[in-house]
XYZ file of C-alpha atoms in Angstrom:
578
model
C 0.007 0.104 -0.014
C 0.873 3.423 -0.695
C 1.665 5.587 2.328
C 2.842 9.424 3.189
C 6.248 9.240 5.186
C 4.017 10.136 8.603
C 1.711 7.201 7.945
C 4.929 5.150 7.397
C 6.278 6.060 10.857
C 3.141 5.363 12.253
C 2.473 1.920 10.664
C 6.011 0.798 11.274
C 5.832 1.544 14.940
C 2.625 -0.678 15.076
C 4.430 -3.388 12.861
C 7.324 -3.263 15.667
C 4.770 -3.854 18.311
C 4.992 -0.577 19.909
C 2.165 0.383 22.593
C 3.282 3.828 23.807
C 5.041 6.651 22.816
C 6.062 9.584 24.795
C 6.866 13.073 22.818
C 5.741 17.072 22.155
C 4.677 18.322 18.720
C 6.055 20.873 16.883
C 5.829 22.467 13.509
C 8.685 20.028 11.700
C 6.517 17.102 13.302
C 3.242 17.996 12.540
C 2.537 15.611 9.643
C 3.584 12.542 11.850
C 1.170 13.775 14.737
C -1.643 14.140 12.198
C -1.085 10.558 11.634
C -1.222 9.558 15.023
C -4.368 11.716 15.393
C -5.996 9.048 12.852
C -5.159 5.943 14.728
C -5.791 4.477 18.257
C -3.463 1.603 18.390
C -0.386 3.493 19.721
C -1.155 5.595 23.061
C 0.723 8.938 22.721
C 1.642 10.392 26.068
C 2.265 14.288 26.029
C 4.991 15.314 28.242
C 5.563 18.749 29.283
C 9.427 18.972 28.362
C 10.985 17.051 25.693
C 13.672 15.934 28.529
C 10.739 14.953 30.575
C 9.284 12.644 27.505
C 12.862 10.835 27.042
C 13.016 10.227 30.640
C 9.844 8.835 30.806
C 10.835 6.618 27.554
C 13.715 5.414 29.235
C 11.734 4.423 32.605
C 9.425 2.473 30.575
C 12.161 0.705 28.727
C 14.090 -0.149 32.038
C 10.823 -1.298 33.689
C 9.346 -3.062 30.693
C 12.436 -4.117 28.839
C 10.909 -3.230 25.678
C 12.511 -0.122 23.501
C 10.997 3.294 24.746
C 10.078 5.393 21.802
C 10.372 9.530 21.549
C 8.870 11.868 19.103
C 10.267 15.295 18.926
C 10.377 18.194 16.677
C 13.225 20.093 15.396
C 15.398 22.540 16.972
C 14.656 23.262 20.399
C 12.635 20.016 20.532
C 16.057 18.096 19.901
C 18.414 19.823 21.813
C 16.024 19.431 25.016
C 16.132 15.607 24.537
C 19.898 15.479 24.798
C 20.111 15.013 28.485
C 17.629 12.322 28.482
C 19.337 10.572 25.564
C 22.878 10.777 27.404
C 21.361 9.452 30.457
C 20.163 6.158 28.351
C 23.450 6.075 26.589
C 25.620 5.813 29.632
C 22.874 3.241 31.496
C 22.830 1.084 28.150
C 19.149 1.715 27.980
C 17.004 0.807 24.528
C 15.560 4.084 22.973
C 14.449 5.016 19.681
C 14.204 8.815 19.210
C 12.632 10.095 16.436
C 13.123 13.777 15.738
C 11.523 15.782 13.156
C 13.928 17.907 10.603
C 13.396 20.868 8.368
C 13.021 20.322 4.644
C 16.004 18.506 3.329
C 16.065 21.679 0.764
C 16.706 23.749 3.819
C 19.310 21.865 5.862
C 22.380 23.736 6.088
C 20.468 27.058 6.016
C 20.145 27.729 9.177
C 16.582 27.505 8.883
C 13.926 28.383 11.524
C 14.436 25.624 14.259
C 17.159 23.786 12.398
C 20.062 22.198 14.241
C 22.464 19.361 13.251
C 20.609 16.489 15.139
C 23.297 13.967 13.661
C 26.066 16.093 14.446
C 24.969 16.932 18.194
C 23.664 13.547 19.183
C 26.711 11.412 17.753
C 28.532 11.561 20.874
C 25.713 10.075 23.006
C 23.880 7.538 20.734
C 24.479 3.922 19.966
C 24.069 5.183 16.345
C 21.968 7.889 14.328
C 20.327 8.325 10.973
C 19.178 11.054 8.923
C 16.484 9.926 6.383
C 16.502 11.788 3.338
C 14.305 9.380 1.068
C 10.855 8.141 1.983
C 11.812 4.787 0.344
C 14.166 4.347 3.066
C 12.342 5.228 5.922
C 10.683 2.017 6.924
C 13.851 -0.015 6.698
C 15.715 2.596 8.677
C 12.954 2.511 11.648
C 13.352 -1.539 11.577
C 17.102 -1.045 11.638
C 16.828 1.487 14.787
C 14.830 -0.821 16.938
C 17.344 -4.083 15.809
C 20.218 -1.544 16.992
C 18.798 -0.108 20.226
C 17.902 -3.421 21.522
C 20.650 -6.025 20.556
C 23.759 -6.273 21.783
C 24.735 -3.819 24.417
C 21.535 -1.830 24.247
C 21.406 1.958 23.559
C 19.231 4.819 21.952
C 19.335 5.282 18.510
C 18.157 8.669 16.707
C 16.081 8.768 13.386
C 15.875 12.304 12.151
C 13.277 12.789 9.760
C 12.845 16.142 7.360
C 9.294 17.230 7.297
C 9.365 16.598 3.226
C 10.158 13.268 3.591
C 6.996 12.866 5.975
C 4.971 14.233 3.252
C 6.091 12.200 0.467
C 4.430 9.001 -0.715
C 6.065 5.551 -1.446
C 5.147 1.685 -1.446
C 4.985 0.767 2.360
C 6.895 -2.656 3.282
C 8.051 -3.476 6.745
C 10.992 -5.747 7.107
C 10.613 -8.473 9.210
C 14.158 -8.677 10.143
C 17.494 -6.789 9.123
C 21.425 -7.396 8.868
C 23.648 -4.774 9.027
C 27.253 -5.246 7.669
C 29.719 -5.105 10.401
C 27.276 -5.404 13.247
C 27.051 -8.965 14.397
C 26.759 -9.106 18.562
C 27.712 -12.455 19.923
C 25.429 -14.406 21.950
C 27.261 -17.222 23.311
C 30.699 -16.859 24.610
C 33.645 -18.933 23.636
C 33.502 -22.265 25.097
C 37.471 -22.576 26.326
C 36.971 -19.356 28.202
C 33.983 -20.340 29.822
C 35.790 -23.880 30.615
C 39.147 -21.892 31.981
C 36.756 -19.728 33.688
C 34.971 -22.504 35.533
C 38.210 -23.912 36.555
C 39.384 -20.847 38.009
C 36.359 -20.404 40.004
C 36.272 -23.926 41.554
C 40.504 -23.405 42.426
C 39.559 -19.735 44.164
C 39.895 -19.834 47.966
C 38.333 -16.116 48.407
C 35.666 -16.134 45.313
C 33.500 -12.945 44.413
C 31.017 -12.481 42.078
C 30.359 -8.878 40.869
C 27.320 -8.208 39.110
C 25.955 -5.042 37.198
C 23.073 -3.494 34.834
C 24.068 -6.074 32.220
C 22.409 -8.881 34.045
C 19.201 -6.921 34.317
C 19.627 -5.970 30.372
C 20.211 -9.404 29.419
C 17.131 -10.974 31.508
C 19.715 -13.037 33.385
C 18.852 -12.669 37.076
C 17.484 -16.229 37.101
C 20.635 -17.636 35.854
C 22.628 -15.358 37.982
C 20.932 -16.579 41.094
C 21.232 -20.358 39.964
C 24.981 -19.856 39.475
C 25.531 -17.937 43.030
C 23.206 -20.659 44.869
C 25.129 -23.407 42.883
C 28.526 -22.263 43.840
C 27.697 -20.862 47.489
C 29.851 -17.712 46.531
C 29.243 -14.215 48.108
C 27.807 -11.951 45.474
C 27.693 -8.131 45.192
C 25.966 -5.764 42.831
C 26.371 -2.170 41.140
C 23.949 0.327 41.513
C 22.549 -0.381 38.383
C 22.308 -4.264 38.873
C 20.401 -4.127 42.165
C 17.786 -6.541 42.233
C 19.024 -9.337 40.080
C 20.223 -11.558 42.803
C 17.374 -11.155 45.493
C 18.351 -8.538 48.433
C 17.103 -11.486 50.667
C 19.233 -13.794 49.314
C 21.931 -14.962 52.331
C 24.725 -14.555 49.559
C 24.250 -11.194 49.006
C 26.499 -8.719 50.326
C 24.929 -5.248 49.213
C 25.782 -2.735 46.987
C 29.665 -2.144 46.541
C 31.376 1.122 45.675
C 31.559 4.216 46.821
C 28.592 4.074 48.969
C 28.192 0.345 49.242
C 28.501 -2.151 52.384
C 31.665 -2.581 54.444
C 31.480 -6.147 53.969
C 30.857 -5.706 49.979
C 34.195 -3.612 49.440
C 36.134 -5.368 51.923
C 35.241 -8.885 50.373
C 36.042 -7.429 46.701
C 39.497 -6.111 48.065
C 40.078 -9.429 49.878
C 39.402 -11.575 47.111
C 41.363 -13.943 45.108
C 38.831 -14.633 42.041
C 36.735 -11.858 41.109
C 33.660 -12.967 38.353
C 32.304 -9.736 36.917
C 29.154 -10.043 34.916
C 27.614 -7.189 32.801
C 29.885 -4.786 35.013
C 32.216 -2.087 33.706
C 34.367 -1.203 36.712
C 33.657 2.370 37.076
C 35.211 4.723 39.073
C 32.536 4.812 41.148
C 32.852 1.091 41.996
C 36.794 0.658 42.108
C 38.109 3.792 43.882
C 41.718 4.301 43.344
C 42.599 2.062 40.252
C 45.841 1.237 41.862
C 44.523 0.120 45.093
C 41.803 -2.221 43.760
C 41.502 -6.031 44.512
C 45.162 -6.455 44.577
C 45.210 -9.888 44.776
C 42.482 -10.622 42.422
C 42.425 -12.801 39.282
C 39.523 -11.273 37.256
C 36.983 -13.035 34.988
C 35.040 -10.461 32.837
C 32.126 -11.603 31.251
C 30.195 -8.487 28.887
C 28.343 -8.325 25.431
C 30.782 -5.193 24.665
C 34.043 -6.606 23.909
C 35.224 -2.735 24.466
C 34.252 -2.747 28.043
C 36.504 -5.624 28.749
C 39.633 -4.982 30.025
C 38.978 -0.879 29.496
C 39.769 -0.070 33.327
C 41.237 -3.022 35.093
C 43.329 -6.014 33.761
C 41.345 -9.156 33.053
C 42.803 -12.612 33.009
C 39.965 -14.512 31.323
C 37.966 -12.199 28.988
C 34.418 -13.716 27.937
C 32.476 -11.969 25.275
C 28.684 -12.753 25.121
C 25.189 -12.551 26.600
C 25.159 -12.641 29.965
C 22.231 -15.118 30.130
C 23.958 -17.253 27.432
C 27.145 -17.339 29.292
C 26.098 -18.103 32.754
C 23.652 -20.741 31.124
C 26.951 -22.323 29.580
C 28.644 -22.260 33.107
C 26.099 -23.562 34.646
C 25.976 -26.686 32.083
C 29.657 -27.260 32.479
C 29.484 -27.255 36.404
C 26.282 -29.831 36.125
C 28.480 -32.225 34.504
C 31.944 -31.895 36.355
C 32.586 -34.421 38.985
C 34.619 -31.632 40.704
C 33.152 -29.311 43.193
C 33.794 -26.428 45.297
C 36.097 -26.781 48.322
C 33.382 -26.582 51.208
C 35.851 -25.953 54.175
C 37.891 -23.440 52.189
C 34.696 -21.499 51.260
C 33.332 -21.686 54.992
C 36.474 -20.013 56.024
C 36.018 -17.348 53.455
C 32.319 -16.970 54.554
C 33.798 -16.662 58.411
C 35.367 -13.709 57.311
C 32.915 -12.036 55.566
C 30.543 -12.501 58.610
C 33.166 -10.490 60.793
C 32.935 -7.798 57.981
C 28.925 -8.148 58.286
C 29.043 -7.525 61.816
C 30.221 -3.771 61.253
C 27.001 -2.638 60.498
C 28.077 0.014 57.990
C 24.326 1.044 57.391
C 23.403 1.881 61.047
C 22.396 5.493 61.858
C 20.439 6.901 64.671
C 17.319 5.288 64.913
C 15.954 7.397 67.996
C 16.757 10.816 66.490
C 13.535 13.115 66.950
C 14.180 14.370 63.731
C 12.941 12.244 60.353
C 15.896 10.110 59.117
C 15.823 9.612 55.265
C 17.210 5.954 55.909
C 14.077 5.447 58.082
C 11.491 6.845 55.405
C 12.911 4.429 52.931
C 12.904 1.564 55.506
C 9.338 2.190 55.908
C 8.814 2.326 52.379
C 9.916 -0.846 51.585
C 8.004 -2.299 54.680
C 4.649 -0.552 53.729
C 5.199 -1.658 49.860
C 6.598 -5.040 51.055
C 9.521 -4.453 48.826
C 7.343 -4.971 45.860
C 7.130 -1.639 44.454
C 8.809 0.107 41.373
C 11.020 2.585 42.638
C 12.607 5.398 40.727
C 14.843 7.854 42.031
C 16.766 11.435 41.115
C 20.330 11.844 41.815
C 21.875 12.808 45.020
C 21.816 11.449 48.879
C 18.222 10.121 48.591
C 19.390 7.839 45.569
C 21.989 6.182 47.558
C 19.550 5.936 50.623
C 17.168 4.289 47.965
C 19.734 1.768 46.962
C 20.872 0.970 50.463
C 17.675 0.465 52.311
C 15.140 -0.489 50.001
C 15.615 -4.400 49.397
C 15.106 -4.884 46.040
C 14.126 -8.863 45.386
C 13.409 -8.617 41.555
C 14.849 -7.224 38.710
C 13.435 -4.133 36.650
C 12.003 -2.688 39.915
C 15.013 -0.040 40.735
C 15.031 2.809 38.148
C 17.480 5.480 38.474
C 20.015 7.346 36.446
C 23.295 6.010 37.052
C 25.870 6.524 34.858
C 25.230 10.336 33.848
C 23.718 11.143 37.398
C 20.823 13.047 35.871
C 18.732 15.185 38.618
C 15.197 15.462 36.853
C 15.065 11.762 36.161
C 12.750 10.252 38.782
C 9.442 11.987 38.180
C 9.279 11.486 34.433
C 10.751 8.205 34.698
C 7.766 6.962 37.070
C 5.615 8.661 34.379
C 6.949 5.782 31.854
C 7.255 2.998 34.368
C 3.510 3.961 35.570
C 2.423 3.930 31.838
C 4.049 0.305 31.372
C 2.190 -1.004 34.358
C -0.617 0.935 35.167
C -1.764 -1.186 38.189
C 1.562 -1.558 39.952
C 2.848 0.696 42.931
C 5.005 3.337 41.527
C 7.251 5.497 44.091
C 9.461 8.189 43.151
C 12.184 8.932 45.441
C 13.311 12.633 44.978
C 14.791 15.536 47.079
C 13.679 19.129 46.900
C 16.420 20.183 44.574
C 15.994 17.368 41.909
C 12.336 17.169 42.188
C 12.632 20.968 40.630
C 14.382 19.874 37.610
C 11.463 18.373 35.902
C 8.429 19.381 38.209
C 6.382 20.383 34.982
C 5.641 16.624 34.734
C 2.884 16.585 37.508
C 0.806 17.898 34.966
C 1.486 14.893 32.553
C 0.311 12.751 35.946
C -2.582 14.782 36.165
C -3.462 14.518 32.478
C -2.959 10.841 32.320
C -4.373 9.794 36.004
C -1.114 8.180 37.179
C -1.141 7.387 40.708
C 2.622 8.035 41.343
C 3.842 8.355 44.939
C 6.294 11.142 45.517
C 8.480 10.431 48.250
C 10.421 13.992 48.843
C 13.126 13.657 51.411
C 13.327 17.327 51.856
C 16.356 18.464 53.747
C 16.263 21.972 52.109
C 20.048 21.582 50.699
C 21.552 20.120 47.499
C 22.535 17.052 49.892
C 24.996 15.146 48.104
C 26.843 18.660 47.199
C 26.661 19.978 50.907
C 27.902 16.564 52.054
C 31.244 16.995 49.617
C 31.672 20.612 50.868
C 31.189 19.512 54.486
C 33.835 16.754 53.938
C 36.340 18.175 51.567
C 35.661 21.965 51.526
C 35.987 22.854 55.111
C 32.188 23.512 55.176
C 32.008 25.977 52.690
C 28.387 25.714 51.637
C 28.665 27.540 48.343
C 25.229 27.612 46.716
C 23.665 24.585 48.046
C 21.167 25.783 50.482
C 17.653 25.992 49.024
C 16.531 28.944 50.415
C 13.033 29.987 48.486
C 11.538 26.264 48.289
C 7.707 26.166 47.184
C 5.096 24.655 49.571
C 5.050 21.656 47.810
C 1.871 20.367 49.393
C -0.111 23.395 48.098
C 1.840 23.132 44.492
C 0.793 19.598 44.563
C -2.824 20.336 44.906
C -2.459 23.029 42.147
C -1.720 20.329 39.806
C -4.949 18.370 40.921
C -3.015 16.075 43.356
C -2.790 15.234 47.123
C -0.029 16.507 49.314
C 0.967 15.494 52.956
C 3.566 17.505 54.956
C 5.236 15.034 57.245
C 7.660 16.375 60.225
C 7.648 13.868 62.776
C 9.329 10.259 62.802
C 6.008 8.910 64.213
C 3.857 10.268 61.509
C 6.381 8.552 58.687
C 4.543 5.157 58.298
C 0.891 6.366 58.663
C 1.643 9.020 55.967
C 3.000 6.253 53.639
C 0.325 3.639 54.300
C -2.308 6.632 53.588
C -0.658 7.347 50.233
C -0.533 3.713 48.948
C -3.998 3.203 50.343
C -5.045 6.171 47.729
C -4.833 3.625 44.613
C -6.274 6.471 41.924
C -4.251 9.376 43.145
C -0.591 10.941 43.023
C 0.058 11.554 46.465
C 3.281 14.099 47.310
C 4.901 13.140 50.565
C 6.972 15.796 51.422
C 9.377 14.608 54.467
C 11.266 17.474 56.394
C 14.500 15.081 57.140
C 17.279 15.999 59.255
C 19.452 18.557 56.994
C 22.801 17.095 58.920
C 22.670 13.658 57.699
C 25.170 12.242 55.361
C 25.679 8.960 53.380
C 27.640 6.350 54.671
C 29.655 4.506 54.160
C 31.550 6.818 51.651
C 35.157 6.346 49.721
C 36.448 9.670 49.286
C 38.130 10.358 45.788
C 41.480 8.881 45.751
C 40.646 6.489 48.745
C 40.901 2.748 47.815
C 37.648 0.516 47.837
C 38.641 -0.690 51.401
C 39.190 2.907 52.865
C 35.740 3.575 53.967
C 34.544 6.125 56.337
C 31.710 4.754 58.245
C 28.692 6.573 60.497
C 30.065 7.590 63.917
C 26.655 5.977 64.790
C 27.757 2.665 64.291
C 29.081 1.551 67.630
C 30.565 -1.494 66.071
C 33.289 0.293 63.767
C 36.525 1.046 65.257
C 37.960 4.536 65.170
C 40.057 3.750 62.300
C 37.402 2.362 60.198
C 35.620 5.649 60.975
C 38.465 7.469 59.330
C 39.437 8.175 55.593
C 42.447 6.274 55.225
């Protein structure tokens, strides 16, 4: 059938199985928006800012496992998406971003609302396309979805000039595509995997270190099986939480700058590390020269460029995490030789001693609301089964530390880019993907102001998100660093002109609750989650002086942690930065 380019965009998305698209209209995109008006199969969610639309699609993708789809106009429509695209790129999130462009004959003429979309987005996308011929449009969209979701996922931009959306051609949507020079490996090399299994069985102080790649590969089941088969301790990155249930006794907690004492000490003392879907970033390793000095490393990743990039690796394995872990489990099932249980027991004895240092201790008798307490009560009230999005800062770390994630894809946050403003629009995307699920956005008074306009989107679509605002009247994480490293010179971190968040929420048609006493925390949370049809904004006035512990300072090793002075189990040496 012969269709216009705009109709091809819509029909291609239908044939791709897309159910939701997040966007904001504008002149260059009007042909496409007119085509959307004439169909009901795909639901368009109107954000209030293109950054919000991109974060919403990102949250949708993280929670559902499906590529998120964005549609924006040219010029400022495109530039407003850049933060959202970069956020997805850093965390390997599959997005297809459709951007309208000025007509092809005006490209390069500095036309109204023209920007070089391909040039601007090139550093923060997996790939991008400029479609100059309507005959190439359907194939290009198919390629975009294939690239976004395969291998190491990521955002793909398709830039479509307005005249291309008006032109007509015969429509054929390919069932599959092949791209020369792009052939992601699924299964790992069998000899490398056999060597890895042998090394694991020889280990005396092993640690399994898993990251967001486990989530992307839908490999949580395989990871859990491997951990339980071997009986090894397992730690997870910020992006990997939930892949191994927090309730599993083998779980050491999150590692890294704000990771648990036992996770970081186990990594430092290990002799063999199996890293799966993790990239040894600086927030995990601390000072690389001090990182796991006695460890031999097995590194599994779908992206060969990530292996050995930051730390020397003894056994590299390129492949899909689920496939590689299945191969490992298969070898272990056929081997007569097993783990040396007495040796492993001694390792667990040492780990227990580290666990006995309660690195997540805080003052539970405080007369002020402690943010850690709010997160623990949130976990209790939701029975650990909510989808939790967060913004970036102290509240993000407390959510990661104190909410027990027992399932993958329940923890939705910006890890690599650290994007303030991500939490609320991401919650929009999650709630659209799972309309009947409890969704909580953990935020702070500085972060929520970044994309506050999306409260209007929540009102339009009746999204019953619960906003957990840990309000300490500071840019908390920046203030913490200024306290520790800048002699308490709090330069431009105090939020001294905040709105009344309760009234602000009410002005958008939502419910607002102010909570100022610890004794009111649980009741307010239960009241909010009982309101299944409403967005409830909970403004918790928390202790301004509270810091995130443990903490590894810049330049310190991952075994050189500062612990909370409230922890009576820590020695004075353990409380000090090395």
